[in-house]
CSV table of C-alpha atoms in Angstrom, one decimal:
chain,number,residue,atom,x,y,z
A,10,MET,CA,147.8,-85.1,-140.7
A,11,THR,CA,148.3,-83.2,-144.0
A,12,VAL,CA,146.3,-83.7,-147.1
A,13,THR,CA,149.4,-85.0,-148.9
A,14,ALA,CA,149.8,-87.6,-146.1
A,15,LEU,CA,146.1,-88.5,-146.4
A,16,GLU,CA,146.4,-89.0,-150.1
A,17,GLN,CA,149.3,-91.4,-149.5
A,18,ARG,CA,147.3,-93.2,-146.9
A,19,GLY,CA,144.4,-93.4,-149.4
A,20,ALA,CA,146.7,-94.8,-152.0
A,21,ASP,CA,147.9,-97.4,-149.5
A,22,VAL,CA,144.3,-98.3,-148.8
A,23,THR,CA,143.4,-98.8,-152.5
A,24,ARG,CA,146.2,-101.3,-152.8
A,25,ILE,CA,144.7,-103.6,-150.2
A,26,MET,CA,143.7,-106.9,-151.7
A,27,ASP,CA,140.1,-106.7,-152.9
A,28,ARG,CA,138.7,-109.9,-151.5
A,29,THR,CA,135.4,-109.2,-153.1
A,30,ALA,CA,136.9,-109.7,-156.6
A,31,THR,CA,137.3,-113.4,-156.0
A,32,HIS,CA,133.6,-113.9,-155.3
A,33,THR,CA,132.0,-113.8,-158.8
A,34,GLY,CA,130.1,-117.1,-158.8
A,35,ALA,CA,126.4,-117.5,-159.0
A,36,ARG,CA,126.0,-117.7,-155.3
A,37,PRO,CA,127.5,-114.9,-153.2
A,38,VAL,CA,129.9,-115.8,-150.4
A,39,SER,CA,130.2,-113.9,-147.2
A,40,SER,CA,133.7,-112.7,-146.5
A,41,ARG,CA,133.1,-113.2,-142.7
A,42,THR,CA,131.9,-116.8,-142.8
A,43,GLY,CA,133.2,-118.1,-146.2
A,44,GLN,CA,129.7,-119.7,-146.6
A,45,PRO,CA,127.2,-119.2,-149.5
A,46,VAL,CA,124.6,-116.5,-148.7
A,47,GLY,CA,120.9,-117.4,-148.9
A,48,TRP,CA,118.6,-115.7,-151.4
A,49,ARG,CA,116.8,-113.7,-148.7
A,50,GLN,CA,120.1,-112.3,-147.4
A,51,THR,CA,121.2,-111.5,-151.0
A,52,ALA,CA,117.9,-109.7,-151.7
A,53,GLY,CA,118.3,-107.7,-148.5
A,54,ALA,CA,121.8,-106.9,-149.5
A,55,TYR,CA,120.7,-105.4,-152.8
A,56,VAL,CA,118.1,-103.4,-151.1
A,57,SER,CA,120.6,-102.1,-148.6
A,58,LEU,CA,122.8,-101.0,-151.5
A,59,MET,CA,120.2,-98.3,-152.2
A,60,LYS,CA,120.4,-96.8,-148.7
A,61,LEU,CA,116.7,-96.1,-148.6
A,62,ARG,CA,116.9,-94.3,-145.3
A,63,VAL,CA,119.0,-91.6,-146.9
A,64,VAL,CA,116.6,-91.6,-150.0
A,65,GLU,CA,113.7,-90.8,-147.7
A,66,LEU,CA,115.4,-87.5,-146.9
A,67,LEU,CA,115.8,-86.7,-150.6
A,68,LEU,CA,112.1,-87.3,-151.1
A,69,VAL,CA,111.3,-84.9,-148.3
A,70,THR,CA,112.7,-82.1,-150.5
A,71,THR,CA,111.0,-83.3,-153.8
A,72,LEU,CA,107.4,-83.4,-152.8
A,73,PRO,CA,107.2,-79.9,-151.2
A,74,ALA,CA,108.8,-78.5,-154.4
A,75,MET,CA,106.1,-80.2,-156.4
A,76,VAL,CA,103.4,-78.8,-154.2
A,77,LEU,CA,104.9,-75.3,-154.4
A,78,ALA,CA,105.1,-75.5,-158.2
A,79,GLU,CA,101.5,-76.7,-158.4
A,80,ARG,CA,100.2,-74.3,-155.7
A,81,GLY,CA,98.3,-77.3,-154.5
A,82,ILE,CA,98.4,-81.1,-154.6
A,83,PRO,CA,100.0,-82.3,-157.9
A,84,PRO,CA,98.4,-85.2,-159.8
A,85,LEU,CA,98.9,-88.3,-157.7
A,86,TRP,CA,100.2,-90.3,-160.7
A,87,LEU,CA,102.8,-87.6,-161.4
A,88,ALA,CA,103.9,-87.4,-157.8
A,89,ALA,CA,104.2,-91.2,-157.6
A,90,ILE,CA,106.3,-91.5,-160.7
A,91,THR,CA,108.5,-88.6,-159.8
A,92,LEU,CA,109.1,-90.0,-156.3
A,93,MET,CA,109.7,-93.5,-157.7
A,94,GLY,CA,112.1,-92.2,-160.3
A,95,GLY,CA,114.0,-90.3,-157.6
A,96,THR,CA,114.1,-93.3,-155.4
A,97,LEU,CA,115.6,-95.5,-158.1
A,98,ALA,CA,118.1,-92.8,-159.3
A,99,ALA,CA,119.3,-92.1,-155.7
A,100,GLY,CA,119.4,-95.8,-154.9
A,101,SER,CA,121.5,-96.3,-158.1
A,102,ALA,CA,123.9,-93.6,-157.0
A,103,HIS,CA,124.4,-95.1,-153.6
A,104,ALA,CA,125.0,-98.5,-155.2
A,105,PHE,CA,127.6,-97.1,-157.6
A,106,ASN,CA,129.2,-95.4,-154.6
A,107,GLN,CA,129.5,-98.6,-152.6
A,108,VAL,CA,131.1,-100.4,-155.5
A,109,LEU,CA,133.6,-97.6,-156.1
A,110,GLU,CA,134.4,-97.1,-152.4
A,111,ARG,CA,134.5,-100.8,-151.3
A,112,ASP,CA,138.2,-100.3,-150.2
A,113,ILE,CA,137.3,-97.4,-148.0
A,114,ASP,CA,134.2,-99.1,-146.6
A,115,ALA,CA,136.2,-102.2,-145.7
A,116,VAL,CA,138.4,-100.2,-143.3
A,117,MET,CA,135.8,-97.9,-141.7
A,118,HIS,CA,133.9,-99.2,-138.7
A,119,ARG,CA,130.8,-97.3,-139.7
A,120,THR,CA,130.7,-98.8,-143.2
A,121,ARG,CA,132.5,-102.2,-143.0
A,122,ARG,CA,129.2,-104.1,-143.0
A,123,ARG,CA,128.1,-102.8,-146.3
A,124,PRO,CA,127.3,-105.6,-148.9
A,125,VAL,CA,130.1,-105.0,-151.4
A,126,ALA,CA,132.7,-104.5,-148.6
A,127,MET,CA,131.6,-107.8,-147.1
A,128,ALA,CA,131.5,-109.6,-150.5
A,129,VAL,CA,127.8,-110.4,-150.1
A,130,VAL,CA,127.4,-108.6,-153.4
A,131,SER,CA,130.3,-108.7,-155.9
A,132,PRO,CA,131.5,-105.4,-157.5
A,133,GLY,CA,130.3,-106.6,-160.9
A,134,ALA,CA,126.9,-107.4,-159.7
A,135,GLY,CA,126.6,-104.2,-157.7
A,136,PHE,CA,127.6,-102.2,-160.8
A,137,ALA,CA,125.0,-104.0,-163.0
A,138,PHE,CA,122.3,-103.4,-160.3
A,139,ALA,CA,123.1,-99.7,-160.1
A,140,SER,CA,123.1,-99.4,-163.9
A,141,VAL,CA,119.7,-101.0,-164.2
A,142,LEU,CA,118.2,-98.8,-161.6
A,143,LEU,CA,119.6,-95.7,-163.3
A,144,VAL,CA,118.2,-96.7,-166.7
A,145,MET,CA,114.8,-97.5,-165.2
A,146,ALA,CA,114.7,-94.1,-163.4
A,147,VAL,CA,115.6,-92.0,-166.4
A,148,VAL,CA,113.3,-93.9,-168.8
A,149,MET,CA,110.4,-93.5,-166.3
A,150,MET,CA,111.0,-89.8,-166.0
A,151,ALA,CA,111.4,-89.3,-169.8
A,152,VAL,CA,108.3,-91.2,-170.8
A,153,TRP,CA,105.8,-90.3,-168.1
A,154,VAL,CA,107.1,-86.9,-166.7
A,155,ASN,CA,109.2,-84.7,-169.1
A,156,PRO,CA,112.7,-84.4,-170.6
A,157,LEU,CA,113.9,-81.7,-168.2
A,158,ALA,CA,113.0,-83.8,-165.1
A,159,ALA,CA,114.6,-86.8,-166.7
A,160,GLY,CA,117.8,-84.9,-167.6
A,161,LEU,CA,118.1,-83.5,-164.0
A,162,THR,CA,117.5,-87.0,-162.6
A,163,ALA,CA,120.4,-88.4,-164.7
A,164,ALA,CA,122.6,-85.4,-163.8
A,165,ALA,CA,122.0,-85.9,-160.1
A,166,ASN,CA,123.1,-89.5,-160.3
A,167,LEU,CA,126.1,-88.9,-162.5
A,168,PHE,CA,127.3,-85.9,-160.5
A,169,TYR,CA,127.2,-88.0,-157.3
A,170,VAL,CA,129.1,-90.8,-158.9
A,171,PHE,CA,131.7,-89.1,-161.0
A,172,ILE,CA,132.2,-85.6,-159.4
A,173,TYR,CA,131.8,-86.5,-155.7
A,174,THR,CA,132.7,-90.2,-155.5
A,175,VAL,CA,135.4,-90.4,-158.2
A,176,LEU,CA,136.9,-86.9,-158.4
A,177,LEU,CA,136.4,-85.1,-155.1
A,178,LYS,CA,136.0,-87.4,-152.1
A,179,ARG,CA,139.6,-88.6,-151.9
A,180,ARG,CA,141.2,-85.4,-153.1
A,181,THR,CA,139.8,-82.3,-151.3
A,182,THR,CA,138.5,-81.2,-147.9
A,183,GLN,CA,135.6,-79.5,-149.7
A,184,ASN,CA,134.4,-82.8,-151.1
A,185,ILE,CA,131.0,-82.8,-149.4
A,186,VAL,CA,130.3,-79.2,-150.2
A,187,TRP,CA,130.4,-79.5,-154.0
A,188,GLY,CA,129.5,-83.2,-154.0
A,189,GLY,CA,126.4,-82.3,-152.1
A,190,VAL,CA,125.0,-80.6,-155.2
A,191,ALA,CA,123.6,-84.0,-156.2
A,192,GLY,CA,121.5,-84.0,-153.1
A,193,CYS,CA,120.1,-80.6,-153.9
A,194,LEU,CA,118.8,-81.5,-157.4
A,195,PRO,CA,115.6,-83.2,-156.2
A,196,THR,CA,114.2,-79.7,-155.5
A,197,LEU,CA,114.7,-78.8,-159.1
A,198,ILE,CA,113.5,-82.2,-160.3
A,199,GLY,CA,110.2,-81.8,-158.3
A,200,TRP,CA,109.5,-78.3,-159.7
A,201,ALA,CA,110.5,-79.4,-163.3
A,202,ALA,CA,108.2,-82.4,-163.0
A,203,VAL,CA,105.2,-80.1,-162.5
A,204,THR,CA,106.1,-77.2,-164.7
A,205,GLY,CA,108.5,-78.5,-167.3
A,206,SER,CA,110.7,-75.5,-166.5
A,207,LEU,CA,112.7,-73.8,-163.7
A,208,ASP,CA,112.2,-70.6,-161.7
A,209,TRP,CA,113.6,-68.8,-158.7
A,210,PRO,CA,111.7,-70.6,-155.9
A,211,PRO,CA,113.2,-74.0,-156.7
A,212,VAL,CA,116.6,-72.4,-157.0
A,213,LEU,CA,116.2,-71.1,-153.5
A,214,LEU,CA,115.1,-74.5,-152.3
A,215,PHE,CA,118.2,-75.9,-154.0
A,216,LEU,CA,120.4,-73.4,-152.1
A,217,ILE,CA,118.8,-74.2,-148.8
A,218,VAL,CA,119.8,-77.8,-149.2
A,219,PHE,CA,123.3,-76.8,-150.6
A,220,PHE,CA,124.0,-74.7,-147.5
A,221,TRP,CA,122.5,-77.3,-145.3
A,222,THR,CA,124.8,-80.1,-146.4
A,223,PRO,CA,128.0,-79.1,-144.6
A,224,PRO,CA,126.2,-78.5,-141.2
A,225,HIS,CA,124.6,-81.9,-141.7
A,226,TYR,CA,127.6,-83.9,-142.8
A,227,TRP,CA,130.6,-82.4,-141.1
A,228,PRO,CA,129.3,-83.2,-137.6
A,229,LEU,CA,129.1,-86.8,-138.7
A,230,ALA,CA,132.7,-86.6,-140.0
A,231,MET,CA,133.7,-85.1,-136.6
A,232,ARG,CA,132.2,-88.0,-134.8
A,233,TYR,CA,133.9,-90.6,-137.1
A,234,ARG,CA,137.1,-88.6,-137.7
A,235,GLU,CA,139.3,-91.6,-137.0
A,236,ASP,CA,137.4,-93.7,-139.5
A,237,TYR,CA,138.0,-91.2,-142.3
A,238,GLU,CA,141.6,-90.7,-141.3
A,239,ARG,CA,142.2,-94.5,-141.4
A,240,ALA,CA,140.7,-94.7,-144.8
A,241,GLY,CA,142.7,-91.7,-146.1
A,242,VAL,CA,139.7,-89.5,-146.9
A,243,PRO,CA,140.5,-85.8,-146.3
A,244,MET,CA,137.2,-84.8,-144.8
A,245,LEU,CA,137.6,-81.3,-143.3
A,246,PRO,CA,137.4,-82.5,-139.7
A,247,VAL,CA,140.3,-84.8,-140.4
A,248,VAL,CA,142.7,-82.1,-141.6
A,249,ALA,CA,141.4,-79.1,-139.7
A,250,PRO,CA,141.0,-78.3,-136.0
A,251,ALA,CA,137.5,-78.5,-134.5
A,252,THR,CA,137.4,-74.7,-134.1
A,253,THR,CA,137.8,-74.3,-137.9
A,254,VAL,CA,135.2,-76.9,-138.7
A,255,ALA,CA,132.7,-75.4,-136.2
A,256,ALA,CA,133.3,-71.9,-137.6
A,257,GLN,CA,132.6,-73.1,-141.2
A,258,ILE,CA,129.5,-75.0,-140.0
A,259,LEU,CA,128.3,-71.8,-138.4
A,260,ALA,CA,128.9,-69.8,-141.6
A,261,TYR,CA,126.9,-72.3,-143.7
A,262,SER,CA,124.2,-72.4,-141.1
A,263,TRP,CA,123.7,-68.7,-141.3
A,264,SER,CA,123.6,-68.8,-145.1
A,265,MET,CA,121.1,-71.6,-145.0
A,266,VAL,CA,118.7,-69.8,-142.7
A,267,ALA,CA,119.1,-66.5,-144.6
A,268,THR,CA,118.2,-68.3,-147.8
A,269,SER,CA,115.1,-69.9,-146.2
A,270,LEU,CA,113.9,-66.4,-145.3
A,271,VAL,CA,114.5,-65.1,-148.8
A,272,LEU,CA,112.2,-67.9,-150.1
A,273,TRP,CA,109.4,-66.5,-147.9
A,274,PRO,CA,108.6,-63.5,-150.2
A,275,VAL,CA,110.0,-65.0,-153.5
A,276,GLY,CA,107.9,-68.1,-153.1
A,277,ASP,CA,104.8,-66.1,-152.2
A,278,LEU,CA,104.4,-68.0,-149.0
A,279,GLY,CA,102.4,-67.0,-146.0
A,280,TRP,CA,102.7,-67.0,-142.2
A,281,ILE,CA,102.8,-70.7,-141.7
A,282,TYR,CA,106.0,-71.1,-143.7
A,283,GLY,CA,107.4,-67.9,-142.1
A,284,LEU,CA,106.8,-69.2,-138.6
A,285,GLY,CA,108.3,-72.6,-139.4
A,286,ALA,CA,111.3,-71.1,-141.1
A,287,VAL,CA,112.0,-68.6,-138.3
A,288,VAL,CA,111.5,-71.0,-135.4
A,289,ALA,CA,113.5,-73.8,-137.0
A,290,GLY,CA,116.2,-71.4,-138.1
A,291,VAL,CA,116.6,-69.8,-134.7
A,292,TRP,CA,116.8,-73.2,-133.0
A,293,PHE,CA,119.3,-74.6,-135.5
A,294,LEU,CA,121.5,-71.5,-135.3
A,295,ALA,CA,121.5,-71.8,-131.5
A,296,GLU,CA,122.7,-75.4,-131.8
A,297,ALA,CA,125.4,-74.4,-134.3
A,298,HIS,CA,126.6,-71.6,-132.0
A,299,HIS,CA,126.7,-74.1,-129.1
A,300,LEU,CA,128.9,-76.4,-131.1
A,301,HIS,CA,131.2,-73.5,-132.0
A,302,SER,CA,131.4,-72.5,-128.3
A,303,ARG,CA,132.2,-76.0,-127.2
A,304,ALA,CA,134.9,-76.3,-129.9
A,305,ARG,CA,136.6,-73.1,-128.7
A,306,ARG,CA,136.5,-74.3,-125.1
A,307,ASP,CA,137.5,-77.9,-125.7
A,308,PRO,CA,137.9,-79.4,-129.2
A,309,SER,CA,137.6,-83.0,-128.0
A,310,ASP,CA,134.3,-82.2,-126.2
A,311,ALA,CA,133.0,-80.6,-129.4
A,312,SER,CA,133.7,-83.9,-131.3
A,313,LEU,CA,131.8,-86.0,-128.8
A,314,LYS,CA,128.7,-83.8,-129.0
A,315,ALA,CA,128.7,-83.1,-132.7
A,316,MET,CA,126.1,-85.7,-133.5
A,317,ARG,CA,123.5,-83.5,-131.7
A,318,LEU,CA,123.8,-81.1,-134.6
A,319,PHE,CA,123.8,-83.9,-137.2
A,320,HIS,CA,120.4,-85.2,-136.0
A,321,GLY,CA,119.2,-81.7,-135.5
A,322,SER,CA,120.0,-80.9,-139.2
A,323,ILE,CA,117.6,-83.7,-140.3
A,324,THR,CA,114.8,-82.2,-138.1
A,325,TYR,CA,115.5,-78.7,-139.4
A,326,LEU,CA,115.3,-79.7,-143.1
A,327,THR,CA,112.1,-81.7,-142.5
A,328,ILE,CA,110.4,-78.8,-140.6
A,329,THR,CA,111.4,-76.2,-143.3
A,330,PHE,CA,110.2,-78.3,-146.3
A,331,VAL,CA,107.0,-79.5,-144.5
A,332,ALA,CA,106.3,-75.8,-143.7
A,333,VAL,CA,106.4,-75.1,-147.5
A,334,MET,CA,103.9,-77.8,-148.2
A,335,ALA,CA,101.6,-76.9,-145.3
A,336,ASP,CA,101.6,-73.2,-146.2
A,337,VAL,CA,100.5,-73.9,-149.8
A,338,LEU,CA,97.9,-76.5,-148.9
A,339,ILE,CA,96.4,-74.6,-146.0
A,340,LEU,CA,96.7,-71.0,-147.1
A,341,GLY,CA,96.6,-71.5,-150.8
């Protein structure tokens, strides 16, 4: 299916009657049962809007950046406020995303149980919730951390909402590449929280996450290709053959590992980080090459096994950033 056809499909999807718009009363109503939702389910729905499991991964990149900037354990109060601010800002971005993409979520099997898509939370209430979270996050960072960290926190949220969700996602196959910039900014935020400035080490941490994003997300899009096609979202695996997707994943994987090795001398890190970066990098590149080989042999087989790389990417990022922290805390 061509990008033009997908755009037309996306336009058709956006014209689907928005059932959630009718549920604006004081008590939310489930679109599945038509019955009022209890306060516990409503509270749980608001928490799920924040997608805290994804936020955990963002925090994995923030704390090591702070440790590297401090060359030790940063003040606990500073770490706690920075992580809390990051959690609120990221949760806000995810809530905004679910409000803006409720039409897409409603037709994708992977996302159809999200609160706004199911009308457990109305679009207006979801938007208000996301706005409050963002204001709280930026105020916390501005008052108790510093203006640079606060500005980067706001930028990460607004970039995800306006550049990725509104501008890119429904229009280009490279949506996740450039939209992923928002997920890279916690590395800069963590460094800025400690130093009040930026330097080359956090830029390299930023680039590691930037190059990591396509190998992380495209395997997921390969697995749920039909979902994205149904919703009219032109993810690369929807509009390109598996061989092309796997080749691009491989290119980004090599760039990611190369950047992680450049961080070794630039960040003045020792053998613990070097060992972690090399071992994790070799393992991940082997997995990326296996995916590429499977795609060349049998594209359908590659799609079925792509999730192996998706889960592996989470392990890779965790090992690499934990190695940064371990190196600083153990070797000094």
